[in-house]
């Protein structure tokens, strides 16, 4: 049973640290194998030179994985990051970023996802990540 974006936004509000909530992430789209979140552009998240910081993108990818797993399971359950690998391919300046997390395997205790982060209006990825999660509940 897949969650609605409103239900997934509530998972964000109820289960993430205040600094993650400060990123302003919102759930755009969900199905049983993926979640798409929006990371709104903010000069507060930019590094020297005006491009979006890698730390913000990595946190967004990590968060999108939690939402994708929750959508696939129909509810939030405790889970934790086991591994995340991120490759940055191009800078993002003054654009929202769409973060698409696609589950590649979801087991009872482990979840694996591939994440693509694309500046809104661009056809090319700004960054890609892969994550592995341990499901605790």
Coordinates of N, CA, C and O in Angstrom, one line a residue:
X1 N 0.8 -1.2 0.0 CA 0.0 0.0 0.0 C 0.9 1.2 0.0 O 1.6 1.5 0.9
X2 N 0.8 2.0 -1.1 CA 1.7 3.2 -1.2 C 1.0 4.4 -0.4 O -0.2 4.5 -0.3
X3 N 1.9 5.2 0.1 CA 1.5 6.4 0.8 C 1.1 7.5 -0.2 O 1.5 7.5 -1.3
X4 N 0.4 8.5 0.3 CA 0.1 9.7 -0.5 C 1.3 10.7 -0.2 O 1.9 10.6 0.8
X5 N 1.5 11.7 -1.1 CA 2.5 12.7 -0.8 C 2.2 13.4 0.6 O 3.1 13.7 1.3
X6 N 0.9 13.6 0.9 CA 0.6 14.3 2.2 C 1.0 13.4 3.3 O 1.6 13.9 4.3
X7 N 0.8 12.1 3.3 CA 1.2 11.2 4.3 C 2.7 11.2 4.4 O 3.3 11.1 5.5
X8 N 3.4 11.2 3.3 CA 4.9 11.1 3.3 C 5.4 12.4 3.8 O 6.5 12.4 4.5
X9 N 4.8 13.6 3.5 CA 5.3 14.8 4.1 C 5.1 14.8 5.6 O 6.0 15.3 6.4
X10 N 4.1 14.1 6.1 CA 3.9 14.0 7.6 C 5.0 13.1 8.2 O 5.5 13.4 9.3
X11 N 5.5 12.1 7.4 CA 6.6 11.3 7.9 C 7.8 12.1 8.0 O 8.6 12.0 9.0
X12 N 8.0 13.0 7.0 CA 9.2 13.9 7.1 C 9.1 14.8 8.4 O 10.0 14.9 9.2
X13 N 7.9 15.4 8.6 CA 7.7 16.3 9.7 C 7.9 15.6 11.1 O 8.4 16.2 12.0
X14 N 7.4 14.4 11.2 CA 7.4 13.6 12.4 C 8.7 12.9 12.8 O 8.9 12.5 14.0
X15 N 9.6 12.6 11.8 CA 10.7 11.7 12.1 C 12.1 12.2 11.7 O 13.0 11.4 11.9
X16 N 12.2 13.4 11.3 CA 13.5 13.9 10.9 C 14.0 15.0 11.8 O 13.2 15.8 12.3
X17 N 15.3 15.1 11.9 CA 15.9 16.1 12.8 C 15.6 17.5 12.2 O 15.4 17.7 11.0
X18 N 15.5 18.5 13.1 CA 15.2 19.9 12.7 C 16.1 20.4 11.6 O 15.6 21.1 10.7
X19 N 17.4 20.1 11.5 CA 18.2 20.6 10.5 C 17.9 20.0 9.1 O 18.0 20.6 8.1
X20 N 17.4 18.7 9.1 CA 16.9 18.1 7.9 C 15.6 18.8 7.4 O 15.5 19.2 6.2
X21 N 14.7 19.1 8.3 CA 13.5 19.8 8.0 C 13.8 21.2 7.5 O 13.1 21.7 6.6
X22 N 14.9 21.8 7.9 CA 15.3 23.2 7.5 C 15.7 23.2 6.0 O 15.7 24.2 5.3
X23 N 15.9 22.0 5.4 CA 16.2 21.9 4.0 C 15.0 22.3 3.1 O 15.1 22.6 2.0
X24 N 13.8 22.1 3.7 CA 12.6 22.5 3.0 C 12.1 21.4 2.0 O 11.3 21.7 1.1
X25 N 12.5 20.2 2.2 CA 12.1 19.1 1.3 C 10.6 18.9 1.3 O 10.0 19.0 2.4
X26 N 10.1 18.5 0.2 CA 8.7 18.2 0.1 C 8.6 17.0 -0.9 O 9.4 16.8 -1.8
X27 N 7.5 16.2 -0.6 CA 7.3 15.0 -1.5 C 6.5 15.4 -2.7 O 5.4 16.0 -2.5
X28 N 7.0 15.1 -3.9 CA 6.3 15.4 -5.1 C 5.5 14.3 -5.6 O 4.4 14.4 -6.1
X29 N 6.1 13.1 -5.6 CA 5.5 11.9 -6.2 C 5.9 10.6 -5.5 O 7.1 10.6 -5.0
X30 N 5.0 9.6 -5.5 CA 5.3 8.3 -4.8 C 4.7 7.2 -5.6 O 3.6 7.4 -6.2
X31 N 5.3 6.1 -5.6 CA 4.7 4.8 -6.0 C 5.3 3.7 -5.1 O 6.1 4.0 -4.2
X32 N 5.1 2.5 -5.4 CA 5.5 1.4 -4.6 C 7.0 1.1 -4.7 O 7.6 0.3 -4.0
X33 N 7.7 1.8 -5.7 CA 9.2 1.5 -5.9 C 10.0 2.8 -5.9 O 11.2 2.7 -6.0
X34 N 9.4 4.0 -5.7 CA 10.1 5.2 -5.8 C 9.5 6.4 -5.1 O 8.3 6.3 -4.9
X35 N 10.3 7.3 -4.8 CA 9.8 8.6 -4.3 C 10.6 9.7 -4.9 O 11.8 9.6 -5.2
X36 N 9.9 10.8 -5.2 CA 10.5 12.0 -5.8 C 10.3 13.1 -4.8 O 9.1 13.4 -4.4
X37 N 11.3 13.8 -4.4 CA 11.3 14.9 -3.4 C 11.8 16.1 -4.1 O 12.6 16.0 -5.1
X38 N 11.4 17.3 -3.6 CA 11.9 18.6 -4.2 C 12.7 19.2 -3.1 O 12.3 19.4 -1.9
X39 N 13.9 19.6 -3.4 CA 14.8 20.4 -2.6 C 14.8 21.8 -3.1 O 15.4 22.1 -4.2
X40 N 14.1 22.8 -2.5 CA 14.1 24.1 -3.0 C 15.4 24.8 -2.9 O 16.2 24.6 -2.0
X41 N 15.7 25.6 -3.9 CA 16.9 26.4 -4.0 C 16.9 27.4 -2.8 O 15.9 28.0 -2.4
X42 N 18.0 27.5 -2.1 CA 18.2 28.4 -1.0 C 19.6 28.9 -1.0 O 20.6 28.0 -1.1
X43 N 19.9 30.2 -1.0 CA 21.2 30.7 -0.9 C 21.9 30.2 0.4 O 23.1 30.1 0.4
X44 N 21.1 29.9 1.4 CA 21.7 29.3 2.7 C 22.4 28.0 2.4 O 23.2 27.6 3.2
X45 N 22.0 27.3 1.4 CA 22.5 25.9 1.1 C 23.7 26.0 0.1 O 24.2 25.0 -0.3
X46 N 24.0 27.2 -0.4 CA 25.0 27.4 -1.4 C 26.4 27.4 -0.7 O 26.5 27.9 0.4
X47 N 27.4 27.0 -1.5 CA 28.7 27.1 -1.0 C 29.4 28.3 -1.7 O 28.7 28.9 -2.5
X48 N 30.6 28.5 -1.4 CA 31.4 29.6 -2.1 C 31.3 29.4 -3.6 O 31.4 28.3 -4.1
X49 N 31.0 30.5 -4.3 CA 30.8 30.4 -5.8 C 29.3 30.2 -6.2 O 29.0 30.3 -7.3
X50 N 28.4 30.0 -5.2 CA 27.0 30.0 -5.5 C 26.4 28.7 -5.9 O 25.2 28.7 -6.3
X51 N 27.1 27.6 -5.8 CA 26.4 26.3 -6.2 C 26.0 25.6 -4.9 O 26.5 25.8 -3.8
X52 N 24.9 24.8 -5.1 CA 24.3 24.1 -4.0 C 25.4 23.1 -3.4 O 26.1 22.5 -4.1
X53 N 25.4 23.1 -2.1 CA 26.4 22.3 -1.4 C 26.2 20.8 -1.5 O 25.0 20.3 -1.6
X54 N 27.2 20.0 -1.6 CA 27.1 18.6 -1.7 C 26.5 18.0 -0.5 O 25.7 17.0 -0.5
X55 N 26.7 18.6 0.7 CA 26.1 18.1 1.9 C 24.6 18.1 1.9 O 23.9 17.2 2.3
X56 N 24.0 19.2 1.3 CA 22.6 19.3 1.2 C 22.0 18.2 0.2 O 21.0 17.6 0.5
X57 N 22.7 18.0 -0.9 CA 22.3 17.0 -1.8 C 22.4 15.6 -1.2 O 21.5 14.8 -1.4
X58 N 23.4 15.3 -0.4 CA 23.6 14.0 0.2 C 22.5 13.8 1.2 O 21.9 12.7 1.3
X59 N 22.2 14.8 2.0 CA 21.1 14.7 3.0 C 19.8 14.5 2.3 O 18.9 13.7 2.8
X60 N 19.5 15.2 1.2 CA 18.3 15.0 0.4 C 18.2 13.6 -0.1 O 17.1 13.0 -0.1
X61 N 19.3 13.0 -0.6 CA 19.3 11.7 -1.2 C 19.0 10.7 -0.1 O 18.2 9.7 -0.2
X62 N 19.6 10.9 1.1 CA 19.4 10.0 2.2 C 17.9 10.0 2.7 O 17.3 9.0 2.9
X63 N 17.4 11.2 2.8 CA 16.0 11.4 3.2 C 15.0 10.8 2.2 O 14.0 10.1 2.5
X64 N 15.3 11.0 0.9 CA 14.4 10.4 -0.2 C 14.4 8.9 -0.1 O 13.3 8.3 -0.3
X65 N 15.5 8.3 0.3 CA 15.5 6.8 0.5 C 14.5 6.4 1.6 O 13.7 5.4 1.4
X66 N 14.5 7.1 2.7 CA 13.6 6.8 3.8 C 12.1 6.9 3.3 O 11.3 6.0 3.6
X67 N 11.9 7.9 2.6 CA 10.5 8.1 2.1 C 10.1 7.0 1.1 O 9.0 6.4 1.1
X68 N 11.0 6.6 0.2 CA 10.8 5.5 -0.8 C 10.5 4.2 0.0 O 9.6 3.4 -0.4
X69 N 11.3 3.9 1.0 CA 11.1 2.6 1.7 C 9.8 2.7 2.5 O 9.0 1.7 2.5
X70 N 9.5 3.8 3.1 CA 8.2 4.0 3.8 C 7.0 3.8 2.8 O 6.0 3.2 3.2
X71 N 7.1 4.4 1.6 CA 6.0 4.3 0.7 C 5.9 2.8 0.3 O 4.7 2.3 0.1
X72 N 7.0 2.1 0.0 CA 6.9 0.7 -0.4 C 6.3 -0.2 0.7 O 5.5 -1.1 0.5
X73 N 6.6 0.2 2.0 CA 6.0 -0.6 3.1 C 4.7 -0.1 3.6 O 4.0 -0.8 4.4
X74 N 4.2 1.0 3.1 CA 2.9 1.6 3.5 C 2.9 2.4 4.8 O 1.9 2.9 5.2
X75 N 4.1 2.5 5.4 CA 4.2 3.3 6.7 C 5.7 3.4 7.0 O 6.5 2.7 6.5
X76 N 6.0 4.4 7.9 CA 7.3 4.6 8.4 C 7.7 3.5 9.4 O 6.8 3.1 10.2
X77 N 8.9 3.0 9.3 CA 9.4 2.1 10.3 C 10.8 2.5 10.6 O 11.5 3.1 9.7
X78 N 11.3 2.3 11.8 CA 12.7 2.7 12.1 C 13.7 2.0 11.1 O 13.5 0.9 10.8
X79 N 14.6 2.8 10.6 CA 15.7 2.3 9.7 C 16.9 3.2 9.8 O 16.8 4.3 10.4
X80 N 18.0 2.7 9.4 CA 19.2 3.5 9.5 C 20.1 3.3 8.2 O 20.1 2.2 7.6
X81 N 20.8 4.3 7.9 CA 21.7 4.3 6.8 C 22.9 3.3 7.1 O 23.5 3.5 8.1
X82 N 23.2 2.4 6.2 CA 24.3 1.5 6.3 C 25.5 2.0 5.4 O 26.6 2.0 5.8
X83 N 25.1 2.5 4.2 CA 26.1 3.0 3.3 C 25.4 4.0 2.3 O 24.3 3.8 2.0
X84 N 26.2 5.0 2.0 CA 25.8 6.0 0.9 C 27.0 6.4 0.1 O 28.0 6.7 0.7
X85 N 26.9 6.3 -1.2 CA 27.9 6.7 -2.1 C 27.3 7.7 -3.1 O 26.3 7.5 -3.7
X86 N 28.0 8.9 -3.2 CA 27.4 10.0 -4.0 C 28.5 10.4 -5.0 O 29.7 10.6 -4.6
X87 N 28.1 10.6 -6.2 CA 28.9 11.2 -7.3 C 28.3 12.5 -7.8 O 27.1 12.5 -8.2
X88 N 29.1 13.6 -7.7 CA 28.6 14.9 -8.2 C 29.0 15.1 -9.6 O 30.2 15.0 -9.9
X89 N 28.1 15.5 -10.5 CA 28.4 15.5 -11.9 C 28.3 17.0 -12.5 O 29.0 17.2 -13.5
X90 N 27.5 17.8 -11.9 CA 27.5 19.2 -12.4 C 26.9 20.1 -11.2 O 26.1 19.6 -10.4
X91 N 27.3 21.3 -11.2 CA 26.8 22.3 -10.2 C 25.4 22.6 -10.4 O 24.9 22.7 -11.5
X92 N 24.7 22.9 -9.3 CA 23.3 23.4 -9.4 C 23.4 24.8 -8.8 O 23.9 25.0 -7.7
X93 N 22.9 25.8 -9.6 CA 22.8 27.2 -9.1 C 21.4 27.7 -9.4 O 20.9 27.5 -10.4
X94 N 20.9 28.3 -8.3 CA 19.6 29.0 -8.4 C 18.5 28.1 -9.1 O 17.7 28.7 -9.9
X95 N 18.4 26.9 -8.7 CA 17.3 26.0 -9.2 C 17.0 25.0 -8.1 O 17.8 24.5 -7.4
X96 N 15.7 24.7 -8.1 CA 15.3 23.6 -7.2 C 15.8 22.3 -7.8 O 16.1 22.2 -9.0
X97 N 16.0 21.3 -6.9 CA 16.5 20.0 -7.3 C 15.4 18.9 -7.1 O 14.8 18.9 -6.0
X98 N 15.2 18.1 -8.1 CA 14.3 16.9 -7.9 C 15.1 15.7 -7.6 O 16.1 15.4 -8.3
X99 N 14.8 15.1 -6.5 CA 15.5 13.9 -6.0 C 14.7 12.7 -6.2 O 13.6 12.5 -5.5
X100 N 15.1 11.8 -7.1 CA 14.3 10.6 -7.3 C 15.0 9.4 -6.8 O 16.1 9.0 -7.2
X101 N 14.4 8.7 -5.8 CA 15.0 7.5 -5.1 C 14.2 6.3 -5.6 O 13.0 6.3 -5.5
X102 N 14.9 5.4 -6.3 CA 14.3 4.2 -6.8 C 14.8 3.0 -6.1 O 16.0 2.8 -6.0
X103 N 13.9 2.3 -5.5 CA 14.3 1.0 -4.7 C 14.7 0.0 -5.7 O 13.9 -0.4 -6.6
X104 N 15.9 -0.6 -5.6 CA 16.3 -1.6 -6.4 C 16.2 -3.0 -5.8 O 16.1 -4.0 -6.5
X105 N 16.1 -3.0 -4.4 CA 15.8 -4.2 -3.7 C 15.2 -3.8 -2.3 O 15.8 -3.0 -1.7
X106 N 14.1 -4.4 -2.0 CA 13.6 -4.2 -0.7 C 13.3 -5.6 0.0 O 12.4 -6.3 -0.5
X107 N 14.1 -5.9 1.0 CA 13.9 -7.1 1.8 C 13.3 -6.8 3.1 O 12.8 -5.7 3.4
X108 N 13.2 -7.8 4.0 CA 12.6 -7.7 5.3 C 13.5 -6.8 6.2 O 13.1 -6.1 7.0
X109 N 14.8 -6.9 6.0 CA 15.8 -6.2 6.9 C 16.7 -5.3 6.2 O 17.4 -4.5 6.8
X110 N 16.8 -5.3 4.8 CA 17.7 -4.4 4.1 C 16.9 -3.8 2.9 O 16.0 -4.4 2.3
X111 N 17.3 -2.6 2.5 CA 16.8 -1.9 1.4 C 17.9 -1.3 0.6 O 18.9 -0.8 1.2
X112 N 17.8 -1.3 -0.7 CA 18.9 -0.7 -1.6 C 18.2 0.3 -2.6 O 17.1 0.0 -3.1
X113 N 18.8 1.4 -2.8 CA 18.2 2.4 -3.7 C 19.2 3.1 -4.5 O 20.4 3.3 -4.1
X114 N 18.8 3.5 -5.7 CA 19.6 4.4 -6.6 C 18.9 5.7 -6.6 O 17.6 5.8 -6.8
X115 N 19.6 6.8 -6.5 CA 19.0 8.2 -6.4 C 19.6 9.0 -7.5 O 20.9 9.0 -7.7
X116 N 18.8 9.7 -8.2 CA 19.2 10.7 -9.2 C 18.7 12.1 -8.8 O 17.6 12.2 -8.4
X117 N 19.6 13.0 -8.8 CA 19.3 14.4 -8.4 C 19.5 15.3 -9.6 O 20.6 15.4 -10.2
X118 N 18.4 16.0 -10.0 CA 18.4 16.8 -11.3 C 17.9 18.2 -11.0 O 16.9 18.3 -10.4
X119 N 18.6 19.2 -11.4 CA 18.1 20.5 -11.3 C 16.9 20.7 -12.1 O 16.8 20.2 -13.3
X120 N 15.9 21.3 -11.6 CA 14.6 21.5 -12.3 C 14.9 22.2 -13.6 O 15.6 23.2 -13.7
X121 N 14.3 21.7 -14.7 CA 14.5 22.2 -16.0 C 15.6 21.7 -16.8 O 15.8 22.0 -17.9
X122 N 16.4 20.8 -16.1 CA 17.6 20.2 -16.8 C 17.3 18.7 -17.1 O 16.5 18.1 -16.4
X123 N 17.8 18.3 -18.2 CA 17.7 16.9 -18.5 C 18.8 16.0 -18.0 O 18.7 14.8 -18.1
X124 N 19.9 16.6 -17.5 CA 21.0 15.9 -17.1 C 21.2 15.9 -15.5 O 20.9 16.9 -14.9
X125 N 21.6 14.8 -15.0 CA 21.7 14.7 -13.6 C 22.8 15.6 -13.0 O 23.9 15.7 -13.6
X126 N 22.5 16.2 -11.9 CA 23.6 16.9 -11.2 C 24.4 16.0 -10.3 O 25.6 16.3 -10.0
X127 N 23.7 15.0 -9.7 CA 24.4 14.0 -8.9 C 23.7 12.7 -8.9 O 22.5 12.7 -9.2
X128 N 24.4 11.7 -8.5 CA 23.8 10.3 -8.4 C 24.3 9.7 -7.1 O 25.4 10.0 -6.7
X129 N 23.4 8.9 -6.4 CA 23.8 8.3 -5.2 C 23.3 6.9 -5.2 O 22.3 6.5 -5.9
X130 N 23.9 6.1 -4.4 CA 23.3 4.7 -4.0 C 23.3 4.6 -2.5 O 24.2 5.1 -1.9
X131 N 22.3 4.0 -2.0 CA 22.2 3.9 -0.6 C 21.8 2.4 -0.2 O 21.2 1.7 -1.0
X132 N 22.2 2.1 1.0 CA 21.9 0.8 1.6 C 21.3 1.1 3.0 O 22.0 1.9 3.7
X133 N 20.2 0.6 3.3 CA 19.5 0.8 4.6 C 19.3 -0.5 5.3 O 18.9 -1.4 4.7
X134 N 19.4 -0.4 6.7 CA 19.0 -1.5 7.5 C 17.6 -1.1 8.1 O 17.4 0.0 8.6
X135 N 16.7 -2.0 7.9 CA 15.3 -1.8 8.4 C 15.3 -2.4 9.8 O 15.5 -3.6 10.0
X136 N 15.0 -1.6 10.8 CA 15.0 -2.0 12.2 C 13.7 -2.4 12.8 O 13.7 -3.0 13.9
X137 N 12.6 -2.0 12.1 CA 11.3 -2.3 12.7 C 10.4 -3.1 11.7 O 10.7 -3.3 10.6

